[in-house]
Amino acid sequence: MESRTYTADAAPGNTVTVAGWVHELRDLGGIAFLILRDTTGKIQVKFEKDEMDEQLVETGLGVHRESVITVTGAVEEEERAPTGVEIVPESVEVIAEADPELPLDPSGKVDADLSTRLDNRTLDLRKAEVQAIFDIRAEVLRAVRQQFRDLGCTEINTPKIVATGTEGGTELFPITYFGAEAFMNQSPQLFKQLMVGSGLERVFEIGPIFRAEEHNTPRHLNEATSIDFESAFIDESGAMDACESVVRAAHEGVAQNCVEQLETLGLTEEFEVPAGDFPRLSYEEAIERINATGALDEPLVWGDDLPTEGEHALGADVGQHYFITDWPSEIKPFYIKDHDDDPDLSTGFDLMHPELELVSGGQREHRYDHLIEGFKQQGLEPEAFEYYTKMFRYGMPPHAGWGLGGERLVMTMLDLGNIREAVIFPRDRQRLSP
Ligand code: ATP
Ligand code: MG
């Protein structure tokens, strides 16, 4: 297929060979059209039955939709064609015939439910609007990587098979590792922290995290893509600055480089790069504002985690991305540092989109004795984490960082109703294949 021309590049005056899928066949009697689709778009192929070789017409119009074909012919200008040009075929070759019955209709004329779409993701991804989501996802990852490099971070890759969990035992997937119990990692948390004490100082990772979430929700996956940042010699405020810059860079990348995809998704008007600084609300202000909305039957009291309805009420009230800072120490993990002047208050923060949580982060506890104490308070055995804790005895700088859910970022940017729309092959309670 060396000499294959993309449909988007087929220019009038040239003879080309295009390759792709049969998107549509329209037989108007004496004249018929085949619409061929490839990754760059579509092109019309015109068959004038009386003027063309019978065999050629038969091959071109006898093929089932979604079959893979090549068409060789002259490209001509044609005002009435969808793209302003059409191909007058000299030859048509059927490369891979598709069954006449398809599990879903890639032309999008017949709606399919999400489950059918996910079962047949290859066909689903032949739809321009689905392809657009994954083009945008790829751009988000590119822009985020670039921003991390601009922030002076080194990209790292840490193990996904681990001996212990970090975020509490309930969400772990156990596996068998040469006869011993091991787990799929929930977060690169401890590994990335260890790297701020190395010569690298400032790192990022984009990789899978595994969470045995008990319930299917529109915003939880059992395998998600975590975008992690960790840096030596910054506090939670510096970590929030970095977070804001990365989230903004992702939006800017999409605004600049995915104009067509946004158009395909009908989001040209709606899509916005978040402007201005993200407000930083303390946890205390957050619960007061939620209570003032009257959205909850029971008002929140200090120490409560924010229920989903509370997050929604506050999100509607704030109306943009915002941070919640200064969480009660008791509801944040052991590795988050408490404020020096108030041990009940932590340096933990969340970045919220009006609809849901995007990021959790904070300054980390880098003092060995406090760290060991924190493990015990959380009911974890410090011995199991010796590989981690012992490095805090050999010169661990103050540091801070965060983890951002990649799919949640894409989901909020594109206003997708379900996080599964942002993953090619999602993993949830019911879905382990494809
Ligand atoms: P939530 O309260 O929304 O379940 P969390 O506080 O348990 O999230 P963290 O441990 O703080 O999640 O993880 C950091 C980020 O990773 C979250 O803010 C979110 O963007 C993302 N994330 C966590 N768990 C999942 C999941 N199961 N599916 C998709 N993204 C997730
Ligand atoms: Mg969180």
Tab-separated table of C-alpha atoms and ligand atoms in Angstrom:
chain	number	residue	atom	x	y	z
A	1	MET	CA	0.000	0.000	0.000
A	2	GLU	CA	3.008	2.230	-0.562
A	3	SER	CA	1.362	4.516	-3.069
A	4	ARG	CA	-1.816	4.949	-1.040
A	5	THR	CA	-3.141	8.522	-0.804
A	6	TYR	CA	-5.183	9.709	2.191
A	7	THR	CA	-8.641	10.935	1.214
A	8	ALA	CA	-7.857	14.348	2.684
A	9	ASP	CA	-4.906	14.669	0.281
A	10	ALA	CA	-6.719	13.578	-2.897
A	11	ALA	CA	-6.414	16.679	-5.080
A	12	PRO	CA	-8.208	17.314	-8.387
A	13	GLY	CA	-6.087	16.620	-11.458
A	14	ASN	CA	-4.300	13.622	-9.921
A	15	THR	CA	-4.849	9.921	-10.321
A	16	VAL	CA	-4.665	8.314	-6.886
A	17	THR	CA	-5.211	5.081	-5.023
A	18	VAL	CA	-7.224	5.563	-1.842
A	19	ALA	CA	-7.705	2.811	0.742
A	20	GLY	CA	-10.269	2.500	3.497
A	21	TRP	CA	-13.743	1.368	4.486
A	22	VAL	CA	-17.007	1.471	2.554
A	23	HIS	CA	-18.921	4.056	4.557
A	24	GLU	CA	-22.024	4.224	2.454
A	25	LEU	CA	-23.478	3.137	-0.897
A	26	ARG	CA	-26.091	5.247	-2.633
A	27	ASP	CA	-27.631	3.831	-5.783
A	28	LEU	CA	-29.660	6.395	-7.702
A	29	GLY	CA	-30.281	4.236	-10.769
A	30	GLY	CA	-28.070	5.275	-13.670
A	31	ILE	CA	-25.566	6.749	-11.238
A	32	ALA	CA	-24.360	5.444	-7.878
A	33	PHE	CA	-22.020	6.700	-5.191
A	34	LEU	CA	-19.726	4.856	-2.856
A	35	ILE	CA	-18.408	6.874	0.079
A	36	LEU	CA	-14.974	5.636	1.165
A	37	ARG	CA	-13.698	6.534	4.627
A	38	ASP	CA	-10.175	6.538	6.018
A	39	THR	CA	-8.572	8.059	9.106
A	40	THR	CA	-8.444	11.514	7.511
A	41	GLY	CA	-12.035	11.725	6.294
A	42	LYS	CA	-14.256	10.572	3.440
A	43	ILE	CA	-14.367	10.797	-0.330
A	44	GLN	CA	-17.074	10.138	-2.897
A	45	VAL	CA	-16.508	7.562	-5.651
A	46	LYS	CA	-18.834	7.948	-8.631
A	47	PHE	CA	-20.142	5.049	-10.718
A	48	GLU	CA	-21.863	5.906	-14.014
A	49	LYS	CA	-23.304	2.543	-14.831
A	50	ASP	CA	-23.753	2.883	-18.578
A	51	GLU	CA	-20.341	4.399	-19.177
A	52	MET	CA	-18.197	2.139	-17.065
A	53	ASP	CA	-16.903	-1.380	-17.268
A	54	GLU	CA	-19.610	-3.728	-16.050
A	55	GLN	CA	-17.268	-5.749	-13.842
A	56	LEU	CA	-15.969	-2.570	-12.176
A	57	VAL	CA	-19.499	-1.368	-11.403
A	58	GLU	CA	-20.442	-4.785	-10.074
A	59	THR	CA	-17.435	-4.952	-7.747
A	60	GLY	CA	-17.868	-1.387	-6.499
A	61	LEU	CA	-21.568	-1.584	-5.823
A	62	GLY	CA	-21.724	-5.219	-4.742
A	63	VAL	CA	-19.471	-4.776	-1.743
A	64	HIS	CA	-20.928	-4.746	1.780
A	65	ARG	CA	-20.661	-1.657	3.950
A	66	GLU	CA	-17.541	-1.483	6.154
A	67	SER	CA	-15.545	-3.736	3.840
A	68	VAL	CA	-11.951	-2.632	3.219
A	69	ILE	CA	-11.292	-1.657	-0.386
A	70	THR	CA	-8.879	0.303	-2.523
A	71	VAL	CA	-10.032	2.534	-5.341
A	72	THR	CA	-7.770	3.862	-8.066
A	73	GLY	CA	-8.973	6.674	-10.289
A	74	ALA	CA	-8.851	10.314	-11.307
A	75	VAL	CA	-9.793	12.949	-8.749
A	76	GLU	CA	-12.164	15.539	-10.147
A	77	GLU	CA	-13.763	18.637	-8.791
A	78	GLU	CA	-17.463	18.171	-8.097
A	79	GLU	CA	-19.405	20.861	-6.312
A	80	ARG	CA	-22.192	18.525	-5.287
A	81	ALA	CA	-19.856	16.002	-3.626
A	82	PRO	CA	-19.644	16.295	0.201
A	83	THR	CA	-15.959	17.317	0.074
A	84	GLY	CA	-16.054	19.133	-3.281
A	85	VAL	CA	-14.148	16.363	-5.066
A	86	GLU	CA	-14.889	12.853	-6.254
A	87	ILE	CA	-13.029	9.917	-7.718
A	88	VAL	CA	-13.917	8.417	-11.081
A	89	PRO	CA	-12.751	4.844	-10.558
A	90	GLU	CA	-10.558	2.880	-12.922
A	91	SER	CA	-10.288	-0.077	-10.595
A	92	VAL	CA	-11.751	-1.239	-7.301
A	93	GLU	CA	-10.171	-3.977	-5.208
A	94	VAL	CA	-11.919	-5.630	-2.281
A	95	ILE	CA	-9.239	-6.277	0.348
A	96	ALA	CA	-11.356	-7.549	3.244
A	97	GLU	CA	-15.081	-8.148	2.905
A	98	ALA	CA	-17.256	-7.280	5.937
A	99	ASP	CA	-20.224	-9.397	7.005
A	100	PRO	CA	-23.526	-7.897	5.836
A	101	GLU	CA	-24.787	-7.879	9.459
A	102	LEU	CA	-22.783	-5.549	11.711
A	103	PRO	CA	-23.093	-5.458	15.525
A	104	LEU	CA	-23.223	-1.677	15.348
A	105	ASP	CA	-23.523	0.939	12.654
A	106	PRO	CA	-20.303	2.973	12.274
A	107	SER	CA	-22.105	5.571	10.166
A	108	GLY	CA	-23.909	6.479	13.394
A	109	LYS	CA	-27.345	6.431	11.808
A	110	VAL	CA	-28.507	3.770	14.235
A	111	ASP	CA	-27.676	4.462	17.896
A	112	ALA	CA	-26.074	1.701	19.927
A	113	ASP	CA	-25.989	1.491	23.714
A	114	LEU	CA	-22.664	1.932	25.509
A	115	SER	CA	-22.297	-1.750	26.286
A	116	THR	CA	-22.673	-2.772	22.613
A	117	ARG	CA	-20.245	-0.024	21.659
A	118	LEU	CA	-17.633	-1.173	24.162
A	119	ASP	CA	-18.025	-4.801	23.066
A	120	ASN	CA	-17.295	-3.686	19.492
A	121	ARG	CA	-14.890	-0.851	20.153
A	122	THR	CA	-13.090	-1.284	16.821
A	123	LEU	CA	-16.292	-0.521	14.934
A	124	ASP	CA	-17.275	2.162	17.428
A	125	LEU	CA	-13.949	3.915	16.820
A	126	ARG	CA	-14.740	4.161	13.132
A	127	LYS	CA	-17.179	6.929	14.085
A	128	ALA	CA	-15.663	10.389	13.711
A	129	GLU	CA	-16.974	11.611	17.063
A	130	VAL	CA	-15.534	8.647	18.946
A	131	GLN	CA	-12.230	8.930	17.098
A	132	ALA	CA	-12.215	12.632	18.069
A	133	ILE	CA	-12.323	11.770	21.787
A	134	PHE	CA	-9.216	9.608	21.501
A	135	ASP	CA	-7.377	12.118	19.308
A	136	ILE	CA	-8.062	14.650	22.063
A	137	ARG	CA	-6.996	12.231	24.785
A	138	ALA	CA	-3.680	11.748	22.958
A	139	GLU	CA	-3.231	15.509	22.677
A	140	VAL	CA	-3.956	15.917	26.404
A	141	LEU	CA	-1.191	13.443	27.236
A	142	ARG	CA	1.213	15.161	24.837
A	143	ALA	CA	0.494	18.627	26.232
A	144	VAL	CA	0.712	17.411	29.831
A	145	ARG	CA	4.100	15.743	29.141
A	146	GLN	CA	5.367	18.925	27.531
A	147	GLN	CA	4.248	21.018	30.495
A	148	PHE	CA	5.981	18.666	32.940
A	149	ARG	CA	9.178	18.955	30.917
A	150	ASP	CA	8.827	22.741	30.992
A	151	LEU	CA	8.485	22.499	34.771
A	152	GLY	CA	11.813	20.652	34.872
A	153	CYS	CA	10.420	17.188	35.682
A	154	THR	CA	11.939	13.849	34.706
A	155	GLU	CA	9.471	11.211	33.513
A	156	ILE	CA	9.629	8.003	35.552
A	157	ASN	CA	7.974	4.568	35.383
A	158	THR	CA	7.376	2.702	38.621
A	159	PRO	CA	6.223	-0.873	39.370
A	160	LYS	CA	2.605	-1.836	38.991
A	161	ILE	CA	3.068	-5.121	40.867
A	162	VAL	CA	3.679	-4.371	44.527
A	163	ALA	CA	3.854	-6.048	47.910
A	164	THR	CA	1.633	-3.580	49.808
A	165	GLY	CA	-1.035	-0.966	49.163
A	166	THR	CA	-0.956	2.669	50.215
A	167	GLU	CA	-4.493	3.971	50.149
A	168	GLY	CA	-5.974	1.451	52.600
A	169	GLY	CA	-6.541	-2.234	52.035
A	170	THR	CA	-10.082	-2.295	50.658
A	171	GLU	CA	-9.410	-1.213	47.098
A	172	LEU	CA	-6.563	-3.602	46.324
A	173	PHE	CA	-6.536	-6.278	43.640
A	174	PRO	CA	-4.586	-9.271	44.936
A	175	ILE	CA	-2.567	-11.368	42.510
A	176	THR	CA	-0.325	-14.404	42.857
A	177	TYR	CA	3.344	-13.659	42.450
A	178	PHE	CA	5.313	-16.925	42.231
A	179	GLY	CA	3.122	-18.441	44.899
A	180	ALA	CA	3.149	-15.374	47.172
A	181	GLU	CA	0.465	-12.707	47.520
A	182	ALA	CA	1.071	-9.439	45.727
A	183	PHE	CA	-1.158	-6.585	44.530
A	184	MET	CA	-1.763	-4.378	41.525
A	185	ASN	CA	-0.612	-0.903	42.529
A	186	GLN	CA	-3.276	1.667	43.447
A	187	SER	CA	-0.953	4.631	43.031
A	188	PRO	CA	2.729	5.414	42.378
A	189	GLN	CA	2.610	7.520	45.571
A	190	LEU	CA	5.444	5.976	47.564
A	191	PHE	CA	7.740	5.402	44.585
A	192	LYS	CA	7.434	8.941	43.291
A	193	GLN	CA	8.093	10.277	46.794
A	194	LEU	CA	11.254	8.176	47.004
A	195	MET	CA	12.457	9.831	43.804
A	196	VAL	CA	12.324	13.373	45.206
A	197	GLY	CA	15.022	12.191	47.619
A	198	SER	CA	17.083	10.892	44.698
A	199	GLY	CA	19.150	12.999	42.342
A	200	LEU	CA	16.064	13.551	40.191
A	201	GLU	CA	14.251	15.818	42.707
A	202	ARG	CA	11.258	16.548	40.462
A	203	VAL	CA	9.407	13.781	38.631
A	204	PHE	CA	6.212	12.873	36.849
A	205	GLU	CA	4.604	9.620	35.784
A	206	ILE	CA	1.702	8.799	33.493
A	207	GLY	CA	0.626	5.232	34.075
A	208	PRO	CA	-2.117	2.847	35.137
A	209	ILE	CA	-3.526	2.634	38.660
A	210	PHE	CA	-5.715	-0.237	39.783
A	211	ARG	CA	-8.608	0.213	42.187
A	212	ALA	CA	-11.021	-2.508	43.200
A	213	GLU	CA	-13.908	-0.023	43.413
A	214	GLU	CA	-16.920	-2.005	44.601
A	215	HIS	CA	-19.531	-0.103	42.639
A	216	ASN	CA	-19.931	0.953	39.050
A	217	THR	CA	-20.252	4.724	38.873
A	218	PRO	CA	-20.027	7.111	35.901
A	219	ARG	CA	-16.695	8.447	37.281
A	220	HIS	CA	-14.842	5.386	38.578
A	221	LEU	CA	-12.823	2.809	36.662
A	222	ASN	CA	-11.031	-0.227	38.018
A	223	GLU	CA	-8.040	0.590	35.866
A	224	ALA	CA	-7.392	4.285	35.345
A	225	THR	CA	-4.575	6.448	34.011
A	226	SER	CA	-2.968	8.505	36.720
A	227	ILE	CA	-0.969	11.634	35.949
A	228	ASP	CA	1.378	12.058	38.898
A	229	PHE	CA	3.689	14.866	39.942
A	230	GLU	CA	6.115	15.079	42.852
A	231	SER	CA	8.799	17.648	43.625
A	232	ALA	CA	11.418	18.299	46.274
A	233	PHE	CA	11.632	21.685	47.984
A	234	ILE	CA	8.095	22.872	47.334
A	235	ASP	CA	5.083	23.063	49.627
A	236	GLU	CA	1.401	22.424	48.902
A	237	SER	CA	1.012	25.875	47.429
A	238	GLY	CA	3.796	25.209	44.895
A	239	ALA	CA	2.179	21.859	44.096
A	240	MET	CA	-1.150	23.594	43.422
A	241	ASP	CA	0.605	26.068	41.106
A	242	ALA	CA	2.083	23.159	39.128
A	243	CYS	CA	-1.299	21.421	39.060
A	244	GLU	CA	-3.041	24.486	37.726
A	245	SER	CA	-0.422	24.925	35.006
A	246	VAL	CA	-0.730	21.296	33.874
A	247	VAL	CA	-4.537	21.370	33.739
A	248	ARG	CA	-4.413	24.631	31.821
A	249	ALA	CA	-1.747	23.316	29.407
A	250	ALA	CA	-3.954	20.307	28.622
A	251	HIS	CA	-6.853	22.601	27.714
A	252	GLU	CA	-4.592	24.909	25.689
A	253	GLY	CA	-3.171	21.966	23.740
A	254	VAL	CA	-6.646	20.805	22.804
A	255	ALA	CA	-7.815	24.327	21.914
A	256	GLN	CA	-4.813	24.785	19.620
A	257	ASN	CA	-4.331	21.352	18.098
A	258	CYS	CA	-7.767	19.736	18.086
A	259	VAL	CA	-9.898	22.348	16.330
A	260	GLU	CA	-11.390	19.791	13.930
A	261	GLN	CA	-12.067	17.250	16.662
A	262	LEU	CA	-13.870	19.849	18.794
A	263	GLU	CA	-15.962	20.727	15.764
A	264	THR	CA	-16.775	17.052	15.188
A	265	LEU	CA	-17.928	16.845	18.808
A	266	GLY	CA	-19.988	20.025	18.458
A	267	LEU	CA	-17.925	21.702	21.193
A	268	THR	CA	-16.380	24.609	19.281
A	269	GLU	CA	-18.491	27.135	21.179
A	270	GLU	CA	-18.503	25.457	24.575
A	271	PHE	CA	-14.839	24.470	24.897
A	272	GLU	CA	-12.948	26.873	27.122
A	273	VAL	CA	-9.426	27.094	28.439
A	274	PRO	CA	-9.953	27.817	32.153
A	275	ALA	CA	-9.096	31.482	32.688
A	276	GLY	CA	-7.609	33.158	35.754
A	277	ASP	CA	-6.373	31.555	38.944
A	278	PHE	CA	-8.361	28.687	40.391
A	279	PRO	CA	-9.929	29.833	43.683
A	280	ARG	CA	-8.502	28.138	46.768
A	281	LEU	CA	-11.176	27.454	49.382
A	282	SER	CA	-10.390	25.949	52.740
A	283	TYR	CA	-12.275	22.802	53.717
A	284	GLU	CA	-14.011	24.852	56.402
A	285	GLU	CA	-15.245	27.422	53.865
A	286	ALA	CA	-16.275	24.570	51.583
A	287	ILE	CA	-18.547	22.922	54.140
A	288	GLU	CA	-20.005	26.290	55.139
A	289	ARG	CA	-20.819	27.098	51.520
A	290	ILE	CA	-22.317	23.668	50.942
A	291	ASN	CA	-24.475	24.031	54.055
A	292	ALA	CA	-25.564	27.507	52.927
A	293	THR	CA	-26.867	26.109	49.617
A	294	GLY	CA	-29.311	23.947	51.559
A	295	ALA	CA	-28.656	21.083	49.140
A	296	LEU	CA	-28.119	18.545	51.918
A	297	ASP	CA	-30.744	17.251	54.341
A	298	GLU	CA	-28.167	17.004	57.107
A	299	PRO	CA	-25.696	19.891	57.347
A	300	LEU	CA	-22.037	18.860	57.188
A	301	VAL	CA	-19.925	19.068	60.303
A	302	TRP	CA	-16.141	19.374	60.629
A	303	GLY	CA	-14.508	16.040	59.806
A	304	ASP	CA	-17.115	14.831	57.309
A	305	ASP	CA	-15.943	13.835	53.838
A	306	LEU	CA	-17.812	15.741	51.134
A	307	PRO	CA	-20.712	13.735	49.724
A	308	THR	CA	-21.284	13.803	45.962
A	309	GLU	CA	-24.400	16.036	46.263
A	310	GLY	CA	-22.342	18.430	48.369
A	311	GLU	CA	-19.587	18.553	45.716
A	312	HIS	CA	-22.202	19.268	43.059
A	313	ALA	CA	-23.840	22.050	45.068
A	314	LEU	CA	-20.481	23.679	45.753
A	315	GLY	CA	-19.369	23.216	42.125
A	316	ALA	CA	-22.514	24.944	40.890
A	317	ASP	CA	-21.917	27.733	43.400
A	318	VAL	CA	-18.242	28.280	42.443
A	319	GLY	CA	-18.822	27.659	38.727
A	320	GLN	CA	-15.205	26.890	37.744
A	321	HIS	CA	-12.213	24.761	38.743
A	322	TYR	CA	-11.298	25.323	42.400
A	323	PHE	CA	-9.086	23.864	45.093
A	324	ILE	CA	-10.236	22.694	48.496
A	325	THR	CA	-7.334	23.088	50.941
A	326	ASP	CA	-6.644	22.483	54.635
A	327	TRP	CA	-8.557	19.242	55.020
A	328	PRO	CA	-8.940	17.651	58.450
A	329	SER	CA	-5.857	15.500	59.028
A	330	GLU	CA	-7.941	12.486	59.967
A	331	ILE	CA	-9.514	12.107	56.515
A	332	LYS	CA	-6.266	12.426	54.566
A	333	PRO	CA	-3.699	9.608	54.198
A	334	PHE	CA	-0.677	9.146	56.495
A	335	TYR	CA	1.850	10.530	53.994
A	336	ILE	CA	0.189	13.994	53.935
A	337	LYS	CA	1.869	16.504	56.236
A	338	ASP	CA	-0.111	18.349	58.906
A	339	HIS	CA	0.216	22.076	59.375
A	340	ASP	CA	3.022	22.862	61.820
A	341	ASP	CA	0.803	25.191	63.898
A	342	ASP	CA	-2.281	22.917	63.908
A	343	PRO	CA	-1.929	19.127	63.808
A	344	ASP	CA	-5.688	18.718	63.158
A	345	LEU	CA	-5.307	20.500	59.823
A	346	SER	CA	-3.524	18.872	56.907
A	347	THR	CA	-1.754	20.372	53.900
A	348	GLY	CA	-3.835	18.073	51.682
A	349	PHE	CA	-5.769	19.597	48.824
A	350	ASP	CA	-8.164	18.473	46.096
A	351	LEU	CA	-8.641	20.129	42.736
A	352	MET	CA	-12.312	20.103	41.874
A	353	HIS	CA	-14.067	20.539	38.569
A	354	PRO	CA	-17.637	21.771	39.210
A	355	GLU	CA	-18.846	18.199	38.555
A	356	LEU	CA	-16.228	16.047	40.308
A	357	GLU	CA	-12.811	15.647	41.925
A	358	LEU	CA	-9.882	15.728	39.505
A	359	VAL	CA	-6.817	15.749	41.749
A	360	SER	CA	-5.665	14.952	45.276
A	361	GLY	CA	-2.356	16.233	46.558
A	362	GLY	CA	-0.504	17.883	49.382
A	363	GLN	CA	2.776	18.461	51.078
A	364	ARG	CA	4.260	15.188	52.285
A	365	GLU	CA	5.507	14.198	55.710
A	366	HIS	CA	9.292	14.035	55.273
A	367	ARG	CA	10.264	13.753	58.958
A	368	TYR	CA	11.002	10.135	59.817
A	369	ASP	CA	9.511	10.079	63.333
A	370	HIS	CA	6.298	11.790	62.255
A	371	LEU	CA	5.979	9.430	59.332
A	372	ILE	CA	6.253	6.308	61.501
A	373	GLU	CA	3.711	7.825	63.895
A	374	GLY	CA	1.344	8.467	60.965
A	375	PHE	CA	1.542	4.825	59.848
A	376	LYS	CA	0.575	3.640	63.301
A	377	GLN	CA	-2.305	6.104	63.582
A	378	GLN	CA	-3.694	4.777	60.307
A	379	GLY	CA	-3.421	1.193	61.528
A	380	LEU	CA	-0.682	0.289	59.032
A	381	GLU	CA	2.426	-1.707	59.962
A	382	PRO	CA	5.465	0.504	59.351
A	383	GLU	CA	7.580	-2.667	58.969
A	384	ALA	CA	5.760	-3.551	55.742
A	385	PHE	CA	6.878	-0.204	54.303
A	386	GLU	CA	10.462	-0.361	55.456
A	387	TYR	CA	11.775	-0.019	51.895
A	388	TYR	CA	10.079	3.392	51.912
A	389	THR	CA	10.489	4.636	55.465
A	390	LYS	CA	14.201	3.874	55.717
A	391	MET	CA	15.016	6.347	52.940
A	392	PHE	CA	13.609	9.052	55.212
A	393	ARG	CA	16.592	8.396	57.469
A	394	TYR	CA	19.091	9.220	54.738
A	395	GLY	CA	18.184	12.775	53.800
A	396	MET	CA	14.665	13.254	52.475
A	397	PRO	CA	13.892	16.866	51.473
A	398	PRO	CA	10.547	18.568	52.120
A	399	HIS	CA	8.348	17.813	49.130
A	400	ALA	CA	4.845	17.968	47.698
A	401	GLY	CA	2.893	16.576	44.769
A	402	TRP	CA	-0.408	15.295	43.438
A	403	GLY	CA	-2.220	12.721	41.315
A	404	LEU	CA	-4.638	13.665	38.533
A	405	GLY	CA	-7.066	11.208	36.952
A	406	GLY	CA	-6.360	11.289	33.201
A	407	GLU	CA	-9.791	10.016	32.174
A	408	ARG	CA	-11.527	12.438	34.521
A	409	LEU	CA	-9.601	15.277	32.919
A	410	VAL	CA	-10.728	14.247	29.422
A	411	MET	CA	-14.244	13.598	30.688
A	412	THR	CA	-14.617	17.067	32.210
A	413	MET	CA	-13.013	18.811	29.223
A	414	LEU	CA	-15.454	17.218	26.794
A	415	ASP	CA	-18.452	17.060	29.101
A	416	LEU	CA	-18.723	13.271	28.699
A	417	GLY	CA	-21.465	11.793	30.834
A	418	ASN	CA	-19.558	8.596	31.581
A	419	ILE	CA	-15.842	8.090	32.240
A	420	ARG	CA	-15.924	4.948	30.079
A	421	GLU	CA	-16.266	7.212	27.027
A	422	ALA	CA	-12.678	8.333	27.669
A	423	VAL	CA	-11.128	4.829	27.760
A	424	ILE	CA	-10.797	2.543	24.762
A	425	PHE	CA	-11.245	-0.680	26.726
A	426	PRO	CA	-12.584	0.224	30.187
A	427	ARG	CA	-12.401	-2.076	33.196
A	428	ASP	CA	-15.361	-2.090	35.559
A	429	ARG	CA	-17.235	-4.590	37.731
A	430	GLN	CA	-18.828	-6.269	34.717
A	431	ARG	CA	-16.169	-5.702	32.100
A	432	LEU	CA	-12.937	-7.657	31.835
A	433	SER	CA	-12.890	-8.028	28.052
A	434	PRO	CA	-12.255	-6.810	25.502
B	1	ATP	P1	-12.918	9.583	44.590
B	1	ATP	O1	-13.129	10.135	45.964
B	1	ATP	O2	-13.491	10.438	43.509
B	1	ATP	O3	-13.278	8.136	44.470
B	1	ATP	P2	-10.214	9.302	45.429
B	1	ATP	O4	-10.092	10.448	46.373
B	1	ATP	O5	-10.444	7.944	45.973
B	1	ATP	O6	-11.319	9.631	44.325
B	1	ATP	P3	-7.418	9.575	44.919
B	1	ATP	O7	-6.873	8.421	45.646
B	1	ATP	O8	-7.376	10.898	45.555
B	1	ATP	O9	-8.915	9.245	44.490
B	1	ATP	O10	-6.747	9.588	43.464
B	1	ATP	C1	-6.301	10.777	42.808
B	1	ATP	C2	-7.101	11.008	41.538
B	1	ATP	O11	-7.097	9.848	40.708
B	1	ATP	C3	-8.577	11.297	41.782
B	1	ATP	O12	-8.783	12.651	42.092
B	1	ATP	C4	-9.186	10.911	40.454
B	1	ATP	O13	-9.031	11.937	39.489
B	1	ATP	C5	-8.334	9.733	40.019
B	1	ATP	N1	-8.971	8.465	40.384
B	1	ATP	C6	-8.915	7.840	41.571
B	1	ATP	N2	-9.622	6.691	41.569
B	1	ATP	C7	-10.143	6.585	40.337
B	1	ATP	C8	-10.967	5.620	39.701
B	1	ATP	N3	-11.374	4.523	40.345
B	1	ATP	N4	-11.328	5.829	38.420
B	1	ATP	C9	-10.905	6.920	37.757
B	1	ATP	N5	-10.125	7.860	38.301
B	1	ATP	C10	-9.741	7.720	39.567
B	2	MG	MG	-8.873	12.062	46.405
